[in-house]
């Protein structure tokens, strides 16, 4: 049984939702159920941190398109954001190739659908294609958890499959691709992942398998991992608890919904013709 609209666009977020909890994927993307509850207990602080993350990303975009750093610094009123921006100026662009595409989106085919990746920054050199994801999280996840996240899988895969238009008509060899997470709140600590042809093939099999599984599903079961429900907006709907989890604890776990990635701008999608 196929429940997906013909024009469905997968993303790292929707696939992560599916892997975390098939029911959440169904509620959010197939039934488009409105959120009946907040994700965390301290909603004001949650929104403040989201706004800080957005401000920081906007600053980096403005800097990448040529606005002078001192002009941008003068306009920052939030001390934390100013500190993050200073850290970025100090080391955020170390070793980053010169041909840069900030906030760049690509889609590629995935089964009968499309798969979207929205990169904070793509930077291309002669033999390097670097994907940077700027993070403002208070906690740096364990490397193995980050490696397994759909963001790491999807971003590298999409660039290897769809980067032809950025590379003079030639595919970007997987071996040239690096995905780098950069943590503003940790003095610019980096967690980086290389790529190769074998991983690209494994990722293709994995992602296509997920889509086939979603298409064939009769039911979308609730996750067995009840800990996920504490931070899920559907917990009352699913009868998995009335109260939101603690924001402070949420930031300490390795797999939170990422504040930096909550906002997708579908207007900026660059369609790649195949
Ligand atoms: S509350 Fe739990 S079971 Fe329900 S959608 Fe959220 S994660 Fe899944």
CSV table of C-alpha atoms and ligand atoms in Angstrom, one decimal:
chain,number,residue,atom,x,y,z
A,1,UNK,CA,0.0,0.0,0.0
A,2,UNK,CA,1.5,3.3,-1.0
A,3,UNK,CA,0.5,6.4,1.1
A,4,UNK,CA,3.0,8.9,-0.3
A,5,UNK,CA,1.9,11.7,-2.6
A,6,UNK,CA,3.5,11.6,-6.0
A,7,UNK,CA,5.4,14.8,-5.4
A,8,UNK,CA,6.7,13.9,-2.0
A,9,UNK,CA,10.1,15.3,-1.1
A,10,UNK,CA,12.1,13.4,1.5
A,11,UNK,CA,14.6,15.2,3.7
A,12,UNK,CA,17.0,14.2,6.4
A,13,UNK,CA,14.4,15.3,8.9
A,14,UNK,CA,11.5,13.2,7.6
A,15,UNK,CA,13.7,10.2,7.2
A,16,UNK,CA,15.1,10.6,10.7
A,17,UNK,CA,11.5,10.9,12.0
A,18,UNK,CA,10.6,7.7,10.2
A,19,UNK,CA,13.7,5.8,11.6
A,20,UNK,CA,13.0,7.2,15.1
A,21,UNK,CA,9.2,6.4,15.0
A,22,UNK,CA,7.1,5.4,12.0
A,23,UNK,CA,4.0,6.8,13.7
A,24,UNK,CA,5.6,10.2,14.0
A,25,UNK,CA,6.4,10.1,10.3
A,26,UNK,CA,2.8,9.2,9.5
A,27,UNK,CA,1.3,11.9,11.7
A,28,UNK,CA,3.7,14.6,10.5
A,29,UNK,CA,4.1,14.0,6.8
A,30,UNK,CA,1.2,11.8,5.7
A,31,UNK,CA,-1.7,12.9,7.9
A,32,UNK,CA,-0.3,16.4,8.5
A,33,UNK,CA,-1.5,16.3,12.0
A,34,UNK,CA,-1.2,19.7,13.8
A,35,UNK,CA,1.2,19.7,16.8
A,36,UNK,CA,-0.9,19.2,19.9
A,37,UNK,CA,1.9,19.8,22.5
A,38,UNK,CA,5.2,21.6,23.0
A,39,UNK,CA,8.4,19.5,22.6
A,40,UNK,CA,10.0,20.7,25.9
A,41,UNK,CA,9.0,22.1,29.3
A,42,UNK,CA,10.5,25.6,29.0
A,43,UNK,CA,9.0,26.8,25.8
A,44,UNK,CA,10.2,30.4,26.2
A,45,UNK,CA,13.8,29.3,26.5
A,46,UNK,CA,13.4,26.8,23.7
A,47,UNK,CA,12.2,29.6,21.4
A,48,UNK,CA,15.0,31.9,22.6
A,49,UNK,CA,17.5,29.3,21.6
A,50,UNK,CA,15.9,28.7,18.3
A,51,UNK,CA,15.9,32.5,17.6
A,52,UNK,CA,19.6,32.6,18.5
A,53,UNK,CA,20.4,29.8,16.1
A,54,UNK,CA,18.5,31.5,13.3
A,55,UNK,CA,20.3,34.8,14.0
A,56,UNK,CA,23.7,33.1,14.0
A,57,UNK,CA,22.9,31.3,10.7
A,58,UNK,CA,21.7,34.6,9.2
A,59,UNK,CA,24.9,36.3,10.2
A,60,UNK,CA,27.1,33.7,8.6
A,61,UNK,CA,25.1,33.9,5.4
A,62,UNK,CA,25.5,37.7,5.4
A,63,UNK,CA,29.2,37.3,6.0
A,64,UNK,CA,29.5,34.7,3.2
A,65,UNK,CA,27.8,37.0,0.7
A,66,UNK,CA,30.3,39.8,1.5
A,67,UNK,CA,29.1,41.9,4.3
A,68,UNK,CA,32.1,43.1,6.4
A,69,UNK,CA,32.6,41.3,9.7
A,70,UNK,CA,32.9,44.6,11.8
A,71,UNK,CA,29.5,45.9,10.4
A,72,UNK,CA,27.9,42.6,11.3
A,73,UNK,CA,29.5,42.5,14.8
A,74,UNK,CA,28.3,46.0,15.5
A,75,UNK,CA,24.7,44.9,15.0
A,76,UNK,CA,24.7,41.9,17.4
A,77,UNK,CA,23.0,42.6,20.7
A,78,UNK,CA,23.0,39.0,22.1
A,79,UNK,CA,26.3,38.3,24.0
A,80,UNK,CA,26.1,34.5,23.3
A,81,UNK,CA,25.5,35.1,19.5
A,82,UNK,CA,28.4,37.6,19.5
A,83,UNK,CA,30.7,35.1,21.1
A,84,UNK,CA,29.7,32.4,18.5
A,85,UNK,CA,30.3,34.9,15.7
A,86,UNK,CA,33.7,35.8,17.1
A,87,UNK,CA,34.6,32.1,17.2
A,88,UNK,CA,33.5,31.6,13.6
A,89,UNK,CA,35.6,34.5,12.6
A,90,UNK,CA,38.6,33.0,14.5
A,91,UNK,CA,38.4,29.5,13.1
A,92,UNK,CA,35.2,28.7,11.3
A,93,UNK,CA,36.6,29.0,7.9
A,94,UNK,CA,40.0,27.4,8.5
A,95,UNK,CA,40.9,25.2,5.6
A,96,UNK,CA,37.6,25.9,3.8
A,97,UNK,CA,38.0,26.1,0.0
A,98,UNK,CA,37.3,29.4,-1.6
A,99,UNK,CA,34.4,28.6,-4.0
A,100,UNK,CA,31.6,28.8,-1.5
A,101,UNK,CA,27.9,28.3,-1.7
A,102,UNK,CA,26.1,29.4,1.5
A,103,UNK,CA,22.6,28.0,2.2
A,104,UNK,CA,22.6,25.9,-0.9
A,105,UNK,CA,19.9,23.3,-1.5
A,106,UNK,CA,19.9,20.3,-3.9
A,107,UNK,CA,17.4,17.7,-4.7
A,108,UNK,CA,18.1,14.3,-6.3
A,109,UNK,CA,15.8,11.4,-7.2
A,110,UNK,CA,15.1,8.8,-4.6
A,111,UNK,CA,13.0,5.9,-5.8
A,112,UNK,CA,9.9,7.6,-7.4
A,113,UNK,CA,10.4,10.7,-5.2
A,114,UNK,CA,13.0,13.3,-4.5
A,115,UNK,CA,15.4,13.8,-1.7
A,116,UNK,CA,16.3,17.3,-0.5
A,117,UNK,CA,19.5,18.5,1.3
A,118,UNK,CA,19.8,22.0,2.5
A,119,UNK,CA,23.5,22.8,3.2
A,120,UNK,CA,24.6,25.6,5.5
A,121,UNK,CA,27.7,25.9,3.4
A,122,UNK,CA,29.2,24.0,0.4
A,123,UNK,CA,32.8,24.9,-0.3
A,124,UNK,CA,34.5,23.4,-3.4
A,125,UNK,CA,38.2,23.2,-4.1
A,126,UNK,CA,40.3,21.5,-6.8
A,127,UNK,CA,40.1,18.1,-5.1
A,128,UNK,CA,37.8,18.8,-2.1
A,129,UNK,CA,34.0,19.2,-1.7
A,130,UNK,CA,33.3,20.3,1.9
A,131,UNK,CA,29.9,20.4,3.5
A,132,UNK,CA,29.7,22.4,6.6
A,133,UNK,CA,26.8,22.4,9.1
A,134,UNK,CA,27.0,25.2,11.7
A,135,UNK,CA,25.8,24.0,15.1
A,136,UNK,CA,24.8,26.1,18.0
A,137,UNK,CA,23.8,23.2,20.3
A,138,UNK,CA,25.1,23.2,23.8
A,139,UNK,CA,26.1,19.5,23.5
A,140,UNK,CA,28.3,17.8,21.0
A,141,UNK,CA,26.9,14.3,20.3
A,142,UNK,CA,29.0,11.2,20.3
A,143,UNK,CA,30.8,10.6,17.0
A,144,UNK,CA,29.1,7.3,16.4
A,145,UNK,CA,25.7,8.7,16.9
A,146,UNK,CA,26.4,11.6,14.6
A,147,UNK,CA,27.7,9.2,12.0
A,148,UNK,CA,24.5,7.3,12.0
A,149,UNK,CA,22.2,10.4,11.9
A,150,UNK,CA,20.3,10.7,8.6
A,151,UNK,CA,21.8,14.2,8.1
A,152,UNK,CA,25.3,12.7,7.8
A,153,UNK,CA,24.0,10.0,5.4
A,154,UNK,CA,21.7,12.2,3.3
A,155,UNK,CA,24.0,15.3,2.9
A,156,UNK,CA,27.0,13.3,1.6
A,157,UNK,CA,24.8,11.1,-0.6
A,158,UNK,CA,23.0,14.1,-2.2
A,159,UNK,CA,26.2,15.9,-3.0
A,160,UNK,CA,27.8,12.8,-4.6
A,161,UNK,CA,24.6,12.1,-6.6
A,162,UNK,CA,23.6,15.6,-7.5
A,163,UNK,CA,26.7,17.8,-7.4
A,164,UNK,CA,27.3,17.6,-11.2
A,165,UNK,CA,26.1,21.1,-11.9
A,166,UNK,CA,28.6,22.5,-9.4
A,167,UNK,CA,31.5,20.6,-10.9
A,168,UNK,CA,31.6,21.6,-14.6
A,169,UNK,CA,29.2,18.8,-15.5
A,170,UNK,CA,31.1,16.0,-13.8
A,171,UNK,CA,30.0,14.1,-10.8
A,172,UNK,CA,31.9,14.9,-7.6
A,173,UNK,CA,33.8,11.8,-6.6
A,174,UNK,CA,32.7,10.6,-3.2
A,175,UNK,CA,36.3,10.4,-2.0
A,176,UNK,CA,36.5,14.2,-2.4
A,177,UNK,CA,33.5,14.8,-0.1
A,178,UNK,CA,33.8,15.7,3.6
A,179,UNK,CA,31.0,16.5,5.9
A,180,UNK,CA,31.9,18.7,8.8
A,181,UNK,CA,29.9,19.7,11.9
A,182,UNK,CA,31.2,22.8,13.5
A,183,UNK,CA,30.1,23.7,17.1
A,184,UNK,CA,30.0,27.4,17.8
A,185,UNK,CA,29.3,26.9,21.5
A,186,UNK,CA,32.4,24.7,21.9
A,187,UNK,CA,35.1,27.0,20.5
A,188,UNK,CA,34.6,25.8,17.0
A,189,UNK,CA,35.1,22.1,17.8
A,190,UNK,CA,34.7,20.0,14.6
A,191,UNK,CA,33.4,16.5,14.0
A,192,UNK,CA,34.2,15.5,10.4
A,193,UNK,CA,33.3,12.5,8.2
A,194,UNK,CA,34.9,11.5,4.9
A,195,UNK,CA,33.2,9.6,2.2
A,196,UNK,CA,34.0,7.0,-0.4
A,197,UNK,CA,32.3,5.0,-3.3
A,198,UNK,CA,31.6,2.0,-1.0
A,199,UNK,CA,29.7,4.2,1.5
A,200,UNK,CA,27.9,6.0,-1.3
A,201,UNK,CA,26.6,2.6,-2.6
A,202,UNK,CA,25.7,1.5,0.9
A,203,UNK,CA,23.8,4.8,1.5
A,204,UNK,CA,21.9,4.4,-1.8
A,205,UNK,CA,20.8,0.9,-0.8
A,206,UNK,CA,19.8,2.1,2.7
A,207,UNK,CA,17.9,5.2,1.5
A,208,UNK,CA,16.1,3.3,-1.3
A,209,UNK,CA,15.3,0.5,1.2
A,210,UNK,CA,13.7,3.0,3.6
A,211,UNK,CA,11.5,4.5,0.9
A,212,UNK,CA,10.4,1.0,-0.3
A,213,UNK,CA,9.6,0.1,3.4
A,214,UNK,CA,7.5,3.3,3.8
A,215,UNK,CA,5.7,2.6,0.5
A,216,UNK,CA,4.9,-1.0,1.5
A,217,UNK,CA,3.8,-0.4,5.1
A,218,UNK,CA,0.3,-1.3,6.2
A,219,UNK,CA,0.7,0.2,9.6
A,220,UNK,CA,3.0,2.8,11.1
A,221,UNK,CA,3.7,1.6,14.7
A,222,UNK,CA,4.6,3.7,17.7
A,223,UNK,CA,8.2,3.5,18.6
A,224,UNK,CA,9.3,1.0,21.3
A,225,UNK,CA,11.7,3.6,22.6
A,226,UNK,CA,9.5,5.5,25.0
A,227,UNK,CA,12.3,8.0,25.8
A,228,UNK,CA,11.6,9.6,22.4
A,229,UNK,CA,8.1,10.4,23.3
A,230,UNK,CA,9.0,12.8,26.1
A,231,UNK,CA,10.2,15.3,23.5
A,232,UNK,CA,7.6,14.5,20.8
A,233,UNK,CA,4.7,16.9,20.2
A,234,UNK,CA,2.4,13.9,19.6
A,235,UNK,CA,2.9,12.3,23.1
A,236,UNK,CA,-0.7,13.1,24.3
A,237,UNK,CA,-2.2,12.0,21.0
A,238,UNK,CA,-0.3,8.7,21.3
A,239,UNK,CA,-1.1,8.5,25.1
A,240,UNK,CA,2.6,8.4,25.8
A,241,UNK,CA,2.6,11.0,28.6
A,242,UNK,CA,1.1,14.5,29.4
A,243,UNK,CA,4.2,16.5,30.2
A,244,UNK,CA,7.0,17.7,28.0
A,245,UNK,CA,10.6,16.6,28.8
A,246,UNK,CA,13.1,19.0,30.3
A,247,UNK,CA,14.9,21.3,27.9
A,248,UNK,CA,18.2,21.0,29.9
A,249,UNK,CA,18.1,17.2,29.7
A,250,UNK,CA,17.0,17.3,26.0
A,251,UNK,CA,20.2,19.2,25.1
A,252,UNK,CA,22.3,16.6,26.8
A,253,UNK,CA,21.0,13.6,24.8
A,254,UNK,CA,22.8,12.6,21.7
A,255,UNK,CA,19.8,12.5,19.3
A,256,UNK,CA,17.6,15.6,19.9
A,257,UNK,CA,15.6,17.2,17.2
A,258,UNK,CA,18.2,19.7,16.0
A,259,UNK,CA,17.2,23.3,16.6
A,260,UNK,CA,19.5,24.4,13.8
A,261,UNK,CA,17.7,22.2,11.3
A,262,UNK,CA,14.1,22.9,12.1
A,263,UNK,CA,13.6,25.5,9.5
A,264,UNK,CA,13.5,24.3,5.9
A,265,UNK,CA,13.3,26.9,3.2
A,266,UNK,CA,11.8,25.1,0.2
A,267,UNK,CA,11.9,28.2,-2.0
A,268,UNK,CA,15.7,27.7,-2.3
A,269,UNK,CA,15.6,24.3,-3.7
A,270,UNK,CA,17.8,23.9,-6.8
A,271,UNK,CA,16.2,21.3,-9.0
A,272,UNK,CA,18.8,19.1,-10.7
A,273,UNK,CA,17.6,17.6,-14.0
A,274,UNK,CA,18.2,13.9,-14.5
B,1,LIG,S1,4.7,10.3,21.0
B,1,LIG,FE1,6.1,8.6,20.8
B,1,LIG,S2,5.0,7.1,19.7
B,1,LIG,FE2,3.9,9.0,19.4
B,1,LIG,S3,4.7,9.8,17.5
B,1,LIG,FE3,5.9,10.7,19.2
B,1,LIG,S4,7.7,9.4,19.3
B,1,LIG,FE4,6.1,8.3,18.2
